[in-house]
Amino acid sequence: MQQKPFTPQLVYIEPAALEYPLGVKLKDKFEKMNIEIRNTTSHNQVRNIPGDNDLQKYRNAKSTLVVGVRKTLKFDTSKPSAEYAIPLATGCMGHCQYCYLQTTMGSKPYIRTYVNLEEILDTASKYMEERAPDITRFEAACTSDIVGIDHLTHSLKKTIEFFGKKDLGNLRFVTKYHHVDHLLDADHQGKTRFRFSINADYVIKNFEHGTSRLKDRIDAAAKVARAGYPLGFIVAPIYLHEGWKSGYKEMFEILDETLPDDVRKDITFEFIQHRFTKPAKKVIQKNYPMTKLELNEEKRKYKWGKYGIGKYVYQTDEQEDIKDTLYQYMEGYFPDAKIEYFT
Ligand code: SF4
């Protein structure tokens, strides 16, 4: 079944959000949709998410939208793919079992959208001025799947058009959703790289519940490429499973069948192998107690990390096999594409 565009089950609104036109517009929209709206003093402290236990609360939080004002206007860095993360939203309605938001968002898995877009974009302008004449890259999907909620807010669309007018900055983001139609006519001026996260069908079906199907993502990629956006794919997380080589080959075959020939000159690929940390494993098993995800430390190689939290990656020979296999497919089907990195 095709993934439907996200509709929140419950909406919270910060009073301050109603001082902004987007806040008022969203309130009006959700009232017309007959969605329950509650007040919250702060988007950082939403209480009373319904549910009898932690698991239910987690599920309900992921379909709760909080309309707030972004107070912290200091942007986080976002190396290596961009200089800064531009904060348009936090949280996601998807249920990817390996999603890192589970550890970073902890007890606040609800989705937050920020209505003070002008202030956020002004801040982006300041960061660009600071780095001039160098180009500054902004990543819009560090803390959410921004495309997946943008049909409600159009914040991303406005941000794309903002960068379309800027000489010193560009935008990028990645999505697992195919709801891109409203972005096709945005005046992007080629300044936004539209990336899709893709994976072998088996991995999407088993571990990425609540997101768009592979074929739908790739159809959406063809649409945005036809609309002139520079295109990219993040193959992540690359996950070893029975028949993985044919699974990833099939993924490339669908790409090859679907993408128009004339957009293939400027495509980027990023490859990220599956990895986990001990704290992440705990959270995954709590949020998805029936998970089939293989999280066995003994089968993996330990890679030391910052702050003493190392991660478990595949063994060196497995990594080589993944890299050789996927590079070969990519070069076979898309000889002009650019590999950004494998990690
Ligand atoms: Fe996390 Fe992305 Fe999946 Fe959303 S779509 S749950 S942000 S991995």
mmCIF file of N, CA, C and O in Angstrom, residues 188-282:
data_model
loop_
_atom_site.group_PDB
_atom_site.id
_atom_site.type_symbol
_atom_site.label_atom_id
_atom_site.label_comp_id
_atom_site.label_asym_id
_atom_site.label_seq_id
_atom_site.Cartn_x
_atom_site.Cartn_y
_atom_site.Cartn_z
ATOM 1 N N HIS A 188 13.955 26.799 -7.379
ATOM 2 C CA HIS A 188 15.151 26.351 -6.637
ATOM 3 C C HIS A 188 16.453 26.839 -7.259
ATOM 4 O O HIS A 188 17.494 26.865 -6.590
ATOM 5 N N GLN A 189 16.432 27.201 -8.539
ATOM 6 C CA GLN A 189 17.632 27.705 -9.228
ATOM 7 C C GLN A 189 18.831 26.752 -9.121
ATOM 8 O O GLN A 189 19.993 27.187 -9.132
ATOM 9 N N GLY A 190 18.540 25.479 -8.974
ATOM 10 C CA GLY A 190 19.622 24.490 -8.909
ATOM 11 C C GLY A 190 20.464 24.559 -7.638
ATOM 12 O O GLY A 190 21.531 23.949 -7.551
ATOM 13 N N LYS A 191 19.976 25.251 -6.623
ATOM 14 C CA LYS A 191 20.785 25.437 -5.402
ATOM 15 C C LYS A 191 20.476 24.385 -4.332
ATOM 16 O O LYS A 191 21.059 24.415 -3.254
ATOM 17 N N THR A 192 19.519 23.539 -4.607
ATOM 18 C CA THR A 192 19.126 22.536 -3.609
ATOM 19 C C THR A 192 19.392 21.142 -4.127
ATOM 20 O O THR A 192 18.913 20.797 -5.217
ATOM 21 N N ARG A 193 20.167 20.354 -3.394
ATOM 22 C CA ARG A 193 20.321 18.946 -3.790
ATOM 23 C C ARG A 193 19.294 18.114 -3.042
ATOM 24 O O ARG A 193 19.268 18.076 -1.819
ATOM 25 N N PHE A 194 18.433 17.485 -3.826
ATOM 26 C CA PHE A 194 17.312 16.702 -3.314
ATOM 27 C C PHE A 194 17.784 15.256 -3.245
ATOM 28 O O PHE A 194 18.062 14.651 -4.266
ATOM 29 N N ARG A 195 17.919 14.719 -2.015
ATOM 30 C CA ARG A 195 18.437 13.349 -1.897
ATOM 31 C C ARG A 195 17.348 12.414 -1.355
ATOM 32 O O ARG A 195 16.517 12.818 -0.550
ATOM 33 N N PHE A 196 17.426 11.192 -1.802
ATOM 34 C CA PHE A 196 16.504 10.162 -1.304
ATOM 35 C C PHE A 196 17.318 9.085 -0.604
ATOM 36 O O PHE A 196 18.371 8.679 -1.102
ATOM 37 N N SER A 197 16.802 8.632 0.504
ATOM 38 C CA SER A 197 17.406 7.506 1.191
ATOM 39 C C SER A 197 16.776 6.250 0.597
ATOM 40 O O SER A 197 15.551 6.135 0.551
ATOM 41 N N ILE A 198 17.613 5.356 0.111
ATOM 42 C CA ILE A 198 17.072 4.142 -0.521
ATOM 43 C C ILE A 198 17.759 2.908 0.052
ATOM 44 O O ILE A 198 18.834 3.007 0.639
ATOM 45 N N ASN A 199 17.132 1.778 -0.151
ATOM 46 C CA ASN A 199 17.682 0.554 0.405
ATOM 47 C C ASN A 199 17.118 -0.641 -0.357
ATOM 48 O O ASN A 199 16.192 -0.480 -1.168
ATOM 49 N N ALA A 200 17.654 -1.811 -0.064
ATOM 50 C CA ALA A 200 17.094 -3.025 -0.661
ATOM 51 C C ALA A 200 15.657 -3.174 -0.145
ATOM 52 O O ALA A 200 15.369 -2.828 1.012
ATOM 53 N N ASP A 201 14.799 -3.676 -0.980
ATOM 54 C CA ASP A 201 13.387 -3.805 -0.640
ATOM 55 C C ASP A 201 13.165 -4.539 0.699
ATOM 56 O O ASP A 201 12.349 -4.133 1.526
ATOM 57 N N TYR A 202 13.926 -5.609 0.911
ATOM 58 C CA TYR A 202 13.801 -6.392 2.149
ATOM 59 C C TYR A 202 14.017 -5.506 3.385
ATOM 60 O O TYR A 202 13.287 -5.588 4.367
ATOM 61 N N VAL A 203 15.009 -4.637 3.308
ATOM 62 C CA VAL A 203 15.362 -3.787 4.456
ATOM 63 C C VAL A 203 14.240 -2.769 4.704
ATOM 64 O O VAL A 203 13.804 -2.574 5.838
ATOM 65 N N ILE A 204 13.739 -2.166 3.631
ATOM 66 C CA ILE A 204 12.653 -1.189 3.783
ATOM 67 C C ILE A 204 11.419 -1.869 4.379
ATOM 68 O O ILE A 204 10.811 -1.377 5.331
ATOM 69 N N LYS A 205 11.075 -3.026 3.832
ATOM 70 C CA LYS A 205 9.860 -3.715 4.293
ATOM 71 C C LYS A 205 9.950 -4.144 5.753
ATOM 72 O O LYS A 205 8.981 -4.099 6.479
ATOM 73 N N ASN A 206 11.126 -4.554 6.175
ATOM 74 C CA ASN A 206 11.247 -5.084 7.537
ATOM 75 C C ASN A 206 11.571 -4.054 8.596
ATOM 76 O O ASN A 206 11.216 -4.231 9.757
ATOM 77 N N PHE A 207 12.265 -2.991 8.207
ATOM 78 C CA PHE A 207 12.786 -2.090 9.247
ATOM 79 C C PHE A 207 12.382 -0.630 9.090
ATOM 80 O O PHE A 207 12.796 0.199 9.886
ATOM 81 N N GLU A 208 11.654 -0.275 8.027
ATOM 82 C CA GLU A 208 11.332 1.145 7.819
ATOM 83 C C GLU A 208 9.825 1.354 7.726
ATOM 84 O O GLU A 208 9.310 1.932 6.766
ATOM 85 N N HIS A 209 9.123 0.887 8.749
ATOM 86 C CA HIS A 209 7.665 1.006 8.721
ATOM 87 C C HIS A 209 7.253 2.475 8.749
ATOM 88 O O HIS A 209 7.922 3.310 9.350
ATOM 89 N N GLY A 210 6.140 2.746 8.065
ATOM 90 C CA GLY A 210 5.626 4.117 8.080
ATOM 91 C C GLY A 210 6.362 5.060 7.139
ATOM 92 O O GLY A 210 6.234 6.276 7.257
ATOM 93 N N THR A 211 7.150 4.514 6.214
ATOM 94 C CA THR A 211 7.819 5.370 5.214
ATOM 95 C C THR A 211 7.370 4.918 3.823
ATOM 96 O O THR A 211 6.695 3.888 3.684
ATOM 97 N N SER A 212 7.766 5.648 2.799
ATOM 98 C CA SER A 212 7.343 5.288 1.433
ATOM 99 C C SER A 212 8.091 4.074 0.902
ATOM 100 O O SER A 212 9.250 3.835 1.244
ATOM 101 N N ARG A 213 7.416 3.346 0.021
ATOM 102 C CA ARG A 213 8.017 2.159 -0.604
ATOM 103 C C ARG A 213 9.166 2.573 -1.527
ATOM 104 O O ARG A 213 9.197 3.708 -2.023
ATOM 105 N N LEU A 214 10.052 1.610 -1.779
ATOM 106 C CA LEU A 214 11.222 1.897 -2.623
ATOM 107 C C LEU A 214 10.823 2.493 -3.972
ATOM 108 O O LEU A 214 11.332 3.531 -4.397
ATOM 109 N N LYS A 215 9.873 1.822 -4.643
ATOM 110 C CA LYS A 215 9.509 2.267 -5.993
ATOM 111 C C LYS A 215 8.917 3.679 -5.948
ATOM 112 O O LYS A 215 9.184 4.511 -6.821
ATOM 113 N N ASP A 216 8.154 3.980 -4.899
ATOM 114 C CA ASP A 216 7.564 5.324 -4.784
ATOM 115 C C ASP A 216 8.647 6.381 -4.571
ATOM 116 O O ASP A 216 8.572 7.482 -5.108
ATOM 117 N N ARG A 217 9.647 6.036 -3.763
ATOM 118 C CA ARG A 217 10.753 6.990 -3.553
ATOM 119 C C ARG A 217 11.472 7.262 -4.871
ATOM 120 O O ARG A 217 11.825 8.404 -5.185
ATOM 121 N N ILE A 218 11.676 6.191 -5.635
ATOM 122 C CA ILE A 218 12.430 6.362 -6.880
ATOM 123 C C ILE A 218 11.591 7.096 -7.928
ATOM 124 O O ILE A 218 12.109 7.936 -8.677
ATOM 125 N N ASP A 219 10.285 6.830 -7.952
ATOM 126 C CA ASP A 219 9.411 7.615 -8.852
ATOM 127 C C ASP A 219 9.471 9.098 -8.477
ATOM 128 O O ASP A 219 9.509 9.974 -9.340
ATOM 129 N N ALA A 220 9.478 9.374 -7.171
ATOM 130 C CA ALA A 220 9.552 10.767 -6.725
ATOM 131 C C ALA A 220 10.897 11.376 -7.123
ATOM 132 O O ALA A 220 10.970 12.550 -7.513
ATOM 133 N N ALA A 221 11.953 10.570 -7.048
ATOM 134 C CA ALA A 221 13.285 11.064 -7.443
ATOM 135 C C ALA A 221 13.279 11.468 -8.922
ATOM 136 O O ALA A 221 13.846 12.498 -9.303
ATOM 137 N N ALA A 222 12.612 10.655 -9.734
ATOM 138 C CA ALA A 222 12.540 10.985 -11.177
ATOM 139 C C ALA A 222 11.791 12.304 -11.374
ATOM 140 O O ALA A 222 12.189 13.143 -12.188
ATOM 141 N N LYS A 223 10.741 12.500 -10.579
ATOM 142 C CA LYS A 223 9.974 13.750 -10.709
ATOM 143 C C LYS A 223 10.831 14.965 -10.345
ATOM 144 O O LYS A 223 10.811 15.968 -11.036
ATOM 145 N N VAL A 224 11.548 14.884 -9.229
ATOM 146 C CA VAL A 224 12.317 16.064 -8.821
ATOM 147 C C VAL A 224 13.481 16.307 -9.775
ATOM 148 O O VAL A 224 13.850 17.453 -10.038
ATOM 149 N N ALA A 225 14.016 15.215 -10.327
ATOM 150 C CA ALA A 225 15.098 15.401 -11.298
ATOM 151 C C ALA A 225 14.557 16.089 -12.556
ATOM 152 O O ALA A 225 15.187 16.995 -13.108
ATOM 153 N N ARG A 226 13.357 15.685 -12.971
ATOM 154 C CA ARG A 226 12.740 16.340 -14.148
ATOM 155 C C ARG A 226 12.446 17.813 -13.850
ATOM 156 O O ARG A 226 12.439 18.641 -14.761
ATOM 157 N N ALA A 227 12.213 18.116 -12.564
ATOM 158 C CA ALA A 227 11.965 19.517 -12.190
ATOM 159 C C ALA A 227 13.280 20.296 -12.052
ATOM 160 O O ALA A 227 13.279 21.434 -11.588
ATOM 161 N N GLY A 228 14.391 19.654 -12.414
ATOM 162 C CA GLY A 228 15.673 20.367 -12.480
ATOM 163 C C GLY A 228 16.498 20.376 -11.211
ATOM 164 O O GLY A 228 17.560 20.987 -11.162
ATOM 165 N N TYR A 229 16.046 19.693 -10.178
ATOM 166 C CA TYR A 229 16.850 19.653 -8.949
ATOM 167 C C TYR A 229 18.071 18.757 -9.167
ATOM 168 O O TYR A 229 17.926 17.649 -9.712
ATOM 169 N N PRO A 230 19.242 19.165 -8.673
ATOM 170 C CA PRO A 230 20.342 18.196 -8.586
ATOM 171 C C PRO A 230 19.895 17.063 -7.659
ATOM 172 O O PRO A 230 19.235 17.313 -6.649
ATOM 173 N N LEU A 231 20.247 15.825 -8.025
ATOM 174 C CA LEU A 231 19.691 14.663 -7.335
ATOM 175 C C LEU A 231 20.776 13.878 -6.600
ATOM 176 O O LEU A 231 21.931 13.867 -7.035
ATOM 177 N N GLY A 232 20.415 13.242 -5.515
ATOM 178 C CA GLY A 232 21.372 12.400 -4.813
ATOM 179 C C GLY A 232 20.672 11.228 -4.141
ATOM 180 O O GLY A 232 19.462 11.273 -3.906
ATOM 181 N N PHE A 233 21.468 10.194 -3.854
ATOM 182 C CA PHE A 233 20.920 9.036 -3.133
ATOM 183 C C PHE A 233 21.839 8.683 -1.972
ATOM 184 O O PHE A 233 23.059 8.690 -2.127
ATOM 185 N N ILE A 234 21.210 8.410 -0.858
ATOM 186 C CA ILE A 234 21.973 7.872 0.270
ATOM 187 C C ILE A 234 21.525 6.426 0.423
ATOM 188 O O ILE A 234 20.342 6.172 0.682
ATOM 189 N N VAL A 235 22.443 5.519 0.193
ATOM 190 C CA VAL A 235 22.106 4.108 0.369
ATOM 191 C C VAL A 235 22.465 3.789 1.820
ATOM 192 O O VAL A 235 23.644 3.702 2.174
ATOM 193 N N ALA A 236 21.440 3.715 2.658
ATOM 194 C CA ALA A 236 21.728 3.591 4.089
ATOM 195 C C ALA A 236 20.504 3.111 4.854
ATOM 196 O O ALA A 236 19.395 3.480 4.507
ATOM 197 N N PRO A 237 20.741 2.324 5.907
ATOM 198 C CA PRO A 237 22.002 1.679 6.210
ATOM 199 C C PRO A 237 22.140 0.409 5.369
ATOM 200 O O PRO A 237 21.167 -0.337 5.205
ATOM 201 N N ILE A 238 23.330 0.193 4.844
ATOM 202 C CA ILE A 238 23.540 -1.032 4.060
ATOM 203 C C ILE A 238 23.598 -2.184 5.060
ATOM 204 O O ILE A 238 24.412 -2.170 5.986
ATOM 205 N N TYR A 239 22.698 -3.114 4.882
ATOM 206 C CA TYR A 239 22.458 -4.132 5.918
ATOM 207 C C TYR A 239 22.616 -5.522 5.310
ATOM 208 O O TYR A 239 21.952 -5.850 4.317
ATOM 209 N N LEU A 240 23.492 -6.312 5.890
ATOM 210 C CA LEU A 240 23.728 -7.655 5.351
ATOM 211 C C LEU A 240 22.570 -8.575 5.737
ATOM 212 O O LEU A 240 22.212 -8.664 6.908
ATOM 213 N N HIS A 241 21.981 -9.187 4.743
ATOM 214 C CA HIS A 241 20.882 -10.122 4.990
ATOM 215 C C HIS A 241 20.945 -11.167 3.883
ATOM 216 O O HIS A 241 21.666 -10.985 2.893
ATOM 217 N N GLU A 242 20.199 -12.229 4.037
ATOM 218 C CA GLU A 242 20.251 -13.273 3.025
ATOM 219 C C GLU A 242 19.838 -12.692 1.674
ATOM 220 O O GLU A 242 18.809 -12.021 1.579
ATOM 221 N N GLY A 243 20.667 -12.900 0.694
ATOM 222 C CA GLY A 243 20.345 -12.390 -0.638
ATOM 223 C C GLY A 243 20.594 -10.898 -0.799
ATOM 224 O O GLY A 243 20.026 -10.254 -1.681
ATOM 225 N N TRP A 244 21.453 -10.311 0.060
ATOM 226 C CA TRP A 244 21.642 -8.855 0.008
ATOM 227 C C TRP A 244 22.176 -8.383 -1.337
ATOM 228 O O TRP A 244 21.788 -7.317 -1.818
ATOM 229 N N LYS A 245 23.055 -9.199 -1.957
ATOM 230 C CA LYS A 245 23.625 -8.730 -3.232
ATOM 231 C C LYS A 245 22.547 -8.561 -4.281
ATOM 232 O O LYS A 245 22.505 -7.564 -5.006
ATOM 233 N N SER A 246 21.627 -9.545 -4.355
ATOM 234 C CA SER A 246 20.579 -9.385 -5.370
ATOM 235 C C SER A 246 19.590 -8.295 -4.963
ATOM 236 O O SER A 246 19.065 -7.579 -5.813
ATOM 237 N N GLY A 247 19.376 -8.118 -3.665
ATOM 238 C CA GLY A 247 18.479 -7.053 -3.188
ATOM 239 C C GLY A 247 18.987 -5.673 -3.608
ATOM 240 O O GLY A 247 18.222 -4.837 -4.105
ATOM 241 N N TYR A 248 20.279 -5.445 -3.419
ATOM 242 C CA TYR A 248 20.823 -4.122 -3.789
ATOM 243 C C TYR A 248 20.938 -3.978 -5.313
ATOM 244 O O TYR A 248 20.807 -2.882 -5.846
ATOM 245 N N LYS A 249 21.135 -5.118 -5.990
ATOM 246 C CA LYS A 249 21.200 -5.033 -7.452
ATOM 247 C C LYS A 249 19.836 -4.616 -8.005
ATOM 248 O O LYS A 249 19.723 -3.749 -8.869
ATOM 249 N N GLU A 250 18.817 -5.245 -7.441
ATOM 250 C CA GLU A 250 17.453 -4.911 -7.863
ATOM 251 C C GLU A 250 17.152 -3.429 -7.641
ATOM 252 O O GLU A 250 16.518 -2.771 -8.459
ATOM 253 N N MET A 251 17.636 -2.920 -6.525
ATOM 254 C CA MET A 251 17.432 -1.493 -6.231
ATOM 255 C C MET A 251 18.054 -0.625 -7.350
ATOM 256 O O MET A 251 17.423 0.315 -7.853
ATOM 257 N N PHE A 252 19.254 -0.989 -7.766
ATOM 258 C CA PHE A 252 19.893 -0.231 -8.859
ATOM 259 C C PHE A 252 19.147 -0.421 -10.179
ATOM 260 O O PHE A 252 19.072 0.495 -10.990
ATOM 261 N N GLU A 253 18.600 -1.631 -10.377
ATOM 262 C CA GLU A 253 17.843 -1.866 -11.624
ATOM 263 C C GLU A 253 16.615 -0.963 -11.684
ATOM 264 O O GLU A 253 16.300 -0.398 -12.725
ATOM 265 N N ILE A 254 15.936 -0.833 -10.545
ATOM 266 C CA ILE A 254 14.744 0.042 -10.531
ATOM 267 C C ILE A 254 15.163 1.491 -10.790
ATOM 268 O O ILE A 254 14.511 2.214 -11.542
ATOM 269 N N LEU A 255 16.268 1.892 -10.186
ATOM 270 C CA LEU A 255 16.765 3.253 -10.446
ATOM 271 C C LEU A 255 17.017 3.444 -11.936
ATOM 272 O O LEU A 255 16.622 4.443 -12.533
ATOM 273 N N ASP A 256 17.671 2.447 -12.513
ATOM 274 C CA ASP A 256 18.041 2.535 -13.929
ATOM 275 C C ASP A 256 16.801 2.585 -14.837
ATOM 276 O O ASP A 256 16.756 3.341 -15.806
ATOM 277 N N GLU A 257 15.794 1.795 -14.458
ATOM 278 C CA GLU A 257 14.569 1.787 -15.289
ATOM 279 C C GLU A 257 13.788 3.096 -15.149
ATOM 280 O O GLU A 257 13.061 3.487 -16.045
ATOM 281 N N THR A 258 13.915 3.746 -14.004
ATOM 282 C CA THR A 258 13.021 4.872 -13.697
ATOM 283 C C THR A 258 13.616 6.246 -13.993
ATOM 284 O O THR A 258 12.886 7.165 -14.368
ATOM 285 N N LEU A 259 14.921 6.403 -13.792
ATOM 286 C CA LEU A 259 15.482 7.757 -13.934
ATOM 287 C C LEU A 259 15.684 8.128 -15.396
ATOM 288 O O LEU A 259 16.279 7.357 -16.151
ATOM 289 N N PRO A 260 15.224 9.296 -15.795
ATOM 290 C CA PRO A 260 15.419 9.716 -17.184
ATOM 291 C C PRO A 260 16.915 9.855 -17.512
ATOM 292 O O PRO A 260 17.715 10.155 -16.625
ATOM 293 N N ASP A 261 17.260 9.620 -18.784
ATOM 294 C CA ASP A 261 18.679 9.645 -19.180
ATOM 295 C C ASP A 261 19.321 11.008 -18.969
ATOM 296 O O ASP A 261 20.467 11.103 -18.558
ATOM 297 N N ASP A 262 18.548 12.057 -19.256
ATOM 298 C CA ASP A 262 19.196 13.377 -19.244
ATOM 299 C C ASP A 262 19.451 13.952 -17.858
ATOM 300 O O ASP A 262 19.956 15.053 -17.732
ATOM 301 N N VAL A 263 19.116 13.232 -16.786
ATOM 302 C CA VAL A 263 19.397 13.788 -15.454
ATOM 303 C C VAL A 263 20.568 13.048 -14.791
ATOM 304 O O VAL A 263 20.891 13.292 -13.633
ATOM 305 N N ARG A 264 21.204 12.166 -15.530
ATOM 306 C CA ARG A 264 22.173 11.277 -14.881
ATOM 307 C C ARG A 264 23.575 11.847 -14.749
ATOM 308 O O ARG A 264 24.452 11.225 -14.169
ATOM 309 N N LYS A 265 23.790 13.011 -15.314
ATOM 310 C CA LYS A 265 25.134 13.598 -15.280
ATOM 311 C C LYS A 265 25.485 14.110 -13.883
ATOM 312 O O LYS A 265 26.647 14.172 -13.516
ATOM 313 N N ASP A 266 24.456 14.522 -13.133
ATOM 314 C CA ASP A 266 24.741 15.146 -11.839
ATOM 315 C C ASP A 266 23.999 14.427 -10.716
ATOM 316 O O ASP A 266 23.089 14.958 -10.105
ATOM 317 N N ILE A 267 24.413 13.177 -10.495
ATOM 318 C CA ILE A 267 23.806 12.420 -9.386
ATOM 319 C C ILE A 267 24.911 12.068 -8.389
ATOM 320 O O ILE A 267 26.019 11.701 -8.807
ATOM 321 N N THR A 268 24.623 12.192 -7.116
ATOM 322 C CA THR A 268 25.619 11.790 -6.112
ATOM 323 C C THR A 268 25.108 10.565 -5.346
ATOM 324 O O THR A 268 23.904 10.379 -5.189
ATOM 325 N N PHE A 269 26.043 9.761 -4.888
ATOM 326 C CA PHE A 269 25.715 8.601 -4.050
ATOM 327 C C PHE A 269 26.523 8.662 -2.761
ATOM 328 O O PHE A 269 27.734 8.921 -2.795
ATOM 329 N N GLU A 270 25.852 8.422 -1.652
ATOM 330 C CA GLU A 270 26.525 8.287 -0.356
ATOM 331 C C GLU A 270 26.194 6.879 0.148
ATOM 332 O O GLU A 270 25.058 6.444 0.028
ATOM 333 N N PHE A 271 27.186 6.204 0.669
ATOM 334 C CA PHE A 271 26.974 4.827 1.131
ATOM 335 C C PHE A 271 27.313 4.733 2.625
ATOM 336 O O PHE A 271 28.418 5.085 3.030
ATOM 337 N N ILE A 272 26.362 4.248 3.392
ATOM 338 C CA ILE A 272 26.592 4.141 4.846
ATOM 339 C C ILE A 272 26.220 2.734 5.316
ATOM 340 O O ILE A 272 25.073 2.305 5.170
ATOM 341 N N GLN A 273 27.191 2.020 5.854
ATOM 342 C CA GLN A 273 26.909 0.664 6.349
ATOM 343 C C GLN A 273 26.124 0.729 7.662
ATOM 344 O O GLN A 273 26.203 1.718 8.399
ATOM 345 N N HIS A 274 25.420 -0.339 7.961
ATOM 346 C CA HIS A 274 24.681 -0.389 9.226
ATOM 347 C C HIS A 274 25.652 -0.427 10.397
ATOM 348 O O HIS A 274 26.684 -1.089 10.336
ATOM 349 N N ARG A 275 25.351 0.324 11.427
ATOM 350 C CA ARG A 275 26.165 0.334 12.628
ATOM 351 C C ARG A 275 25.256 0.602 13.816
ATOM 352 O O ARG A 275 24.129 1.051 13.646
ATOM 353 N N PHE A 276 25.731 0.261 14.982
ATOM 354 C CA PHE A 276 24.954 0.606 16.178
ATOM 355 C C PHE A 276 25.894 0.812 17.354
ATOM 356 O O PHE A 276 27.034 0.366 17.337
ATOM 357 N N THR A 277 25.406 1.524 18.338
ATOM 358 C CA THR A 277 26.162 1.697 19.583
ATOM 359 C C THR A 277 25.408 0.916 20.656
ATOM 360 O O THR A 277 24.246 0.554 20.458
ATOM 361 N N LYS A 278 26.042 0.702 21.788
ATOM 362 C CA LYS A 278 25.364 -0.015 22.871
ATOM 363 C C LYS A 278 24.115 0.746 23.350
ATOM 364 O O LYS A 278 23.049 0.146 23.482
ATOM 365 N N PRO A 279 24.224 2.079 23.581
ATOM 366 C CA PRO A 279 23.001 2.797 23.997
ATOM 367 C C PRO A 279 21.891 2.712 22.947
ATOM 368 O O PRO A 279 20.720 2.544 23.283
ATOM 369 N N ALA A 280 22.253 2.775 21.660
ATOM 370 C CA ALA A 280 21.233 2.703 20.605
ATOM 371 C C ALA A 280 20.555 1.336 20.622
ATOM 372 O O ALA A 280 19.337 1.238 20.484
ATOM 373 N N LYS A 281 21.329 0.283 20.810
ATOM 374 C CA LYS A 281 20.760 -1.070 20.835
ATOM 375 C C LYS A 281 19.677 -1.165 21.913
ATOM 376 O O LYS A 281 18.593 -1.691 21.672
ATOM 377 N N LYS A 282 19.986 -0.612 23.075
ATOM 378 C CA LYS A 282 19.026 -0.636 24.192
ATOM 379 C C LYS A 282 17.715 0.077 23.808
ATOM 380 O O LYS A 282 16.632 -0.437 24.050
#
